[in-house]
Amino acid sequence: MRSASKSNSSTPAPSREIEAAFANLVRDRADALFVDADLFFTTQAAQIATLAAHYRIPAAYANRAYAEVGGLMSYGPDEPETCRQVGIYTGQILKGGKPADMPVQQVTKIELVINLKTAKALGLDVPLGLSAAADELIE
């Protein structure tokens, strides 16, 4: 029992918390999972996508990084476009613009990325209409 305890102590706490969360999803027989855009979750994208695949939980994510590391699909802001908008806003402020006088900006481009390899591994058929709507298909 002690050796198991010692080996677990080398696992970072966030990693153990994610593993525990997946154990709860499995126990509760979750049909699917959605992971929202969050810096903490994004830094753990590989672990989350791996656990979702391991437990065969179809998962959608708000950040394309997950689909790139094996997650089923992502639907969220186009990050390069968002960064471009931030750059424009920053430039306006550096030129003397007052943030209070500037309009609120919203994401203007959303992208859908589907990992077909993961879909196949999960035994899921991606409908043709969804594939056609995707901005990118990872094969």
mmCIF file of C-alpha atoms in Angstrom:
data_model
loop_
_atom_site.group_PDB
_atom_site.id
_atom_site.type_symbol
_atom_site.label_atom_id
_atom_site.label_comp_id
_atom_site.label_asym_id
_atom_site.label_seq_id
_atom_site.Cartn_x
_atom_site.Cartn_y
_atom_site.Cartn_z
ATOM 1 C CA MET A 1 0.000 0.000 0.000
ATOM 2 C CA ARG A 2 2.800 2.429 0.783
ATOM 3 C CA SER A 3 4.552 1.938 -2.532
ATOM 4 C CA ALA A 4 1.329 2.731 -4.380
ATOM 5 C CA SER A 5 0.950 5.832 -2.269
ATOM 6 C CA LYS A 6 4.530 6.868 -2.995
ATOM 7 C CA SER A 7 4.175 6.363 -6.741
ATOM 8 C CA ASN A 8 1.021 8.487 -6.772
ATOM 9 C CA SER A 9 2.711 11.266 -4.845
ATOM 10 C CA SER A 10 4.986 11.952 -7.820
ATOM 11 C CA THR A 11 1.968 12.759 -9.980
ATOM 12 C CA PRO A 12 1.225 16.500 -9.980
ATOM 13 C CA ALA A 13 -2.004 17.386 -8.182
ATOM 14 C CA PRO A 14 -3.728 18.807 -11.297
ATOM 15 C CA SER A 15 -3.035 15.572 -13.157
ATOM 16 C CA ARG A 16 -4.547 13.522 -10.341
ATOM 17 C CA GLU A 17 -7.564 15.829 -10.232
ATOM 18 C CA ILE A 18 -8.154 15.349 -13.946
ATOM 19 C CA GLU A 19 -7.847 11.584 -13.566
ATOM 20 C CA ALA A 20 -10.338 11.702 -10.671
ATOM 21 C CA ALA A 21 -12.740 13.787 -12.755
ATOM 22 C CA PHE A 22 -12.614 11.167 -15.528
ATOM 23 C CA ALA A 23 -13.189 8.401 -12.997
ATOM 24 C CA ASN A 24 -16.343 10.279 -11.947
ATOM 25 C CA LEU A 25 -17.452 10.637 -15.578
ATOM 26 C CA VAL A 26 -17.026 6.896 -16.089
ATOM 27 C CA ARG A 27 -18.808 6.089 -12.826
ATOM 28 C CA ASP A 28 -21.695 8.374 -13.809
ATOM 29 C CA ARG A 29 -21.737 6.861 -17.325
ATOM 30 C CA ALA A 30 -21.356 10.194 -19.104
ATOM 31 C CA ASP A 31 -22.458 10.062 -22.734
ATOM 32 C CA ALA A 32 -20.196 12.921 -23.806
ATOM 33 C CA LEU A 33 -17.972 15.709 -22.545
ATOM 34 C CA PHE A 34 -17.493 19.378 -23.428
ATOM 35 C CA VAL A 35 -14.349 21.150 -22.254
ATOM 36 C CA ASP A 36 -14.668 24.928 -22.256
ATOM 37 C CA ALA A 37 -11.883 27.351 -23.107
ATOM 38 C CA ASP A 38 -9.748 27.656 -19.988
ATOM 39 C CA LEU A 39 -5.999 28.150 -19.691
ATOM 40 C CA PHE A 40 -5.623 25.384 -17.103
ATOM 41 C CA PHE A 41 -7.503 22.859 -19.228
ATOM 42 C CA THR A 42 -5.640 23.895 -22.373
ATOM 43 C CA THR A 43 -2.282 23.304 -20.686
ATOM 44 C CA GLN A 44 -3.540 19.799 -19.895
ATOM 45 C CA ALA A 45 -4.983 19.194 -23.391
ATOM 46 C CA ALA A 46 -2.951 16.074 -24.148
ATOM 47 C CA GLN A 47 -3.896 14.385 -20.875
ATOM 48 C CA ILE A 48 -7.571 15.284 -21.212
ATOM 49 C CA ALA A 49 -7.794 14.138 -24.849
ATOM 50 C CA THR A 50 -5.924 10.929 -23.997
ATOM 51 C CA LEU A 51 -8.220 10.123 -21.069
ATOM 52 C CA ALA A 52 -11.341 10.871 -23.121
ATOM 53 C CA ALA A 53 -10.111 8.464 -25.805
ATOM 54 C CA HIS A 54 -9.050 5.854 -23.244
ATOM 55 C CA TYR A 55 -12.484 5.865 -21.593
ATOM 56 C CA ARG A 56 -14.195 6.191 -24.986
ATOM 57 C CA ILE A 57 -16.008 9.390 -24.051
ATOM 58 C CA PRO A 58 -16.788 11.505 -27.123
ATOM 59 C CA ALA A 59 -15.573 14.985 -26.287
ATOM 60 C CA ALA A 60 -15.843 18.399 -27.890
ATOM 61 C CA TYR A 61 -13.543 21.224 -26.950
ATOM 62 C CA ALA A 62 -13.546 25.010 -27.283
ATOM 63 C CA ASN A 63 -9.903 25.056 -28.396
ATOM 64 C CA ARG A 64 -8.402 23.450 -31.497
ATOM 65 C CA ALA A 65 -5.316 22.329 -29.536
ATOM 66 C CA TYR A 66 -7.334 19.357 -28.275
ATOM 67 C CA ALA A 67 -8.247 18.115 -31.754
ATOM 68 C CA GLU A 68 -4.604 18.491 -32.746
ATOM 69 C CA VAL A 69 -3.482 16.178 -29.900
ATOM 70 C CA GLY A 70 -6.174 13.561 -30.500
ATOM 71 C CA GLY A 71 -9.419 15.049 -29.200
ATOM 72 C CA LEU A 72 -12.550 14.304 -31.215
ATOM 73 C CA MET A 73 -13.510 17.822 -32.226
ATOM 74 C CA SER A 74 -13.215 21.482 -31.368
ATOM 75 C CA TYR A 75 -15.517 24.395 -31.970
ATOM 76 C CA GLY A 76 -14.260 27.771 -30.894
ATOM 77 C CA PRO A 77 -12.640 31.054 -31.814
ATOM 78 C CA ASP A 78 -10.060 31.167 -34.578
ATOM 79 C CA GLU A 79 -7.070 32.025 -32.382
ATOM 80 C CA PRO A 80 -4.893 33.735 -35.034
ATOM 81 C CA GLU A 81 -7.837 35.982 -35.931
ATOM 82 C CA THR A 82 -8.464 36.734 -32.253
ATOM 83 C CA CYS A 83 -4.784 37.620 -31.762
ATOM 84 C CA ARG A 84 -4.921 39.879 -34.817
ATOM 85 C CA GLN A 85 -7.880 41.734 -33.319
ATOM 86 C CA VAL A 86 -6.016 42.120 -30.021
ATOM 87 C CA GLY A 87 -3.055 43.543 -31.931
ATOM 88 C CA ILE A 88 -5.242 46.101 -33.687
ATOM 89 C CA TYR A 89 -6.812 47.134 -30.383
ATOM 90 C CA THR A 90 -3.400 47.391 -28.722
ATOM 91 C CA GLY A 91 -2.100 49.512 -31.589
ATOM 92 C CA GLN A 92 -5.018 51.900 -31.210
ATOM 93 C CA ILE A 93 -4.336 52.249 -27.482
ATOM 94 C CA LEU A 94 -0.609 52.816 -28.053
ATOM 95 C CA LYS A 95 -1.501 55.574 -30.515
ATOM 96 C CA GLY A 96 -3.455 57.349 -27.771
ATOM 97 C CA GLY A 97 -6.875 55.791 -28.114
ATOM 98 C CA LYS A 98 -8.876 55.601 -24.920
ATOM 99 C CA PRO A 99 -10.105 52.074 -24.161
ATOM 100 C CA ALA A 100 -13.334 53.463 -22.688
ATOM 101 C CA ASP A 101 -14.110 55.084 -26.045
ATOM 102 C CA MET A 102 -13.417 51.953 -28.081
ATOM 103 C CA PRO A 103 -16.162 49.521 -29.061
ATOM 104 C CA VAL A 104 -16.303 46.133 -27.396
ATOM 105 C CA GLN A 105 -14.883 43.511 -29.718
ATOM 106 C CA GLN A 106 -16.339 40.050 -30.179
ATOM 107 C CA VAL A 107 -14.988 36.990 -31.870
ATOM 108 C CA THR A 108 -15.840 37.210 -35.549
ATOM 109 C CA LYS A 109 -14.656 33.816 -36.761
ATOM 110 C CA ILE A 110 -15.472 30.443 -35.187
ATOM 111 C CA GLU A 111 -13.794 27.301 -36.472
ATOM 112 C CA LEU A 112 -14.817 23.656 -36.400
ATOM 113 C CA VAL A 113 -12.017 21.065 -36.394
ATOM 114 C CA ILE A 114 -12.805 17.336 -36.485
ATOM 115 C CA ASN A 115 -10.277 14.595 -35.832
ATOM 116 C CA LEU A 116 -11.452 11.767 -38.096
ATOM 117 C CA LYS A 117 -8.853 9.353 -36.726
ATOM 118 C CA THR A 118 -10.302 9.768 -33.222
ATOM 119 C CA ALA A 119 -13.862 9.468 -34.526
ATOM 120 C CA LYS A 120 -12.941 6.163 -36.153
ATOM 121 C CA ALA A 121 -11.242 4.912 -32.971
ATOM 122 C CA LEU A 122 -14.431 5.726 -31.033
ATOM 123 C CA GLY A 123 -16.555 3.936 -33.620
ATOM 124 C CA LEU A 124 -18.320 7.153 -34.624
ATOM 125 C CA ASP A 125 -19.444 8.022 -38.122
ATOM 126 C CA VAL A 126 -19.119 11.747 -38.765
ATOM 127 C CA PRO A 127 -22.136 12.871 -40.789
ATOM 128 C CA LEU A 128 -21.269 14.201 -44.246
ATOM 129 C CA GLY A 129 -22.919 17.536 -43.467
ATOM 130 C CA LEU A 130 -20.759 18.000 -40.375
ATOM 131 C CA SER A 131 -17.611 17.044 -42.271
ATOM 132 C CA ALA A 132 -18.521 19.505 -45.011
ATOM 133 C CA ALA A 133 -19.043 22.288 -42.459
ATOM 134 C CA ALA A 134 -15.665 21.697 -40.804
ATOM 135 C CA ASP A 135 -12.906 24.215 -41.323
ATOM 136 C CA GLU A 136 -10.379 21.414 -40.953
ATOM 137 C CA LEU A 137 -10.467 17.625 -40.928
ATOM 138 C CA ILE A 138 -7.572 15.858 -39.248
ATOM 139 C CA GLU A 139 -6.966 12.425 -40.762
#
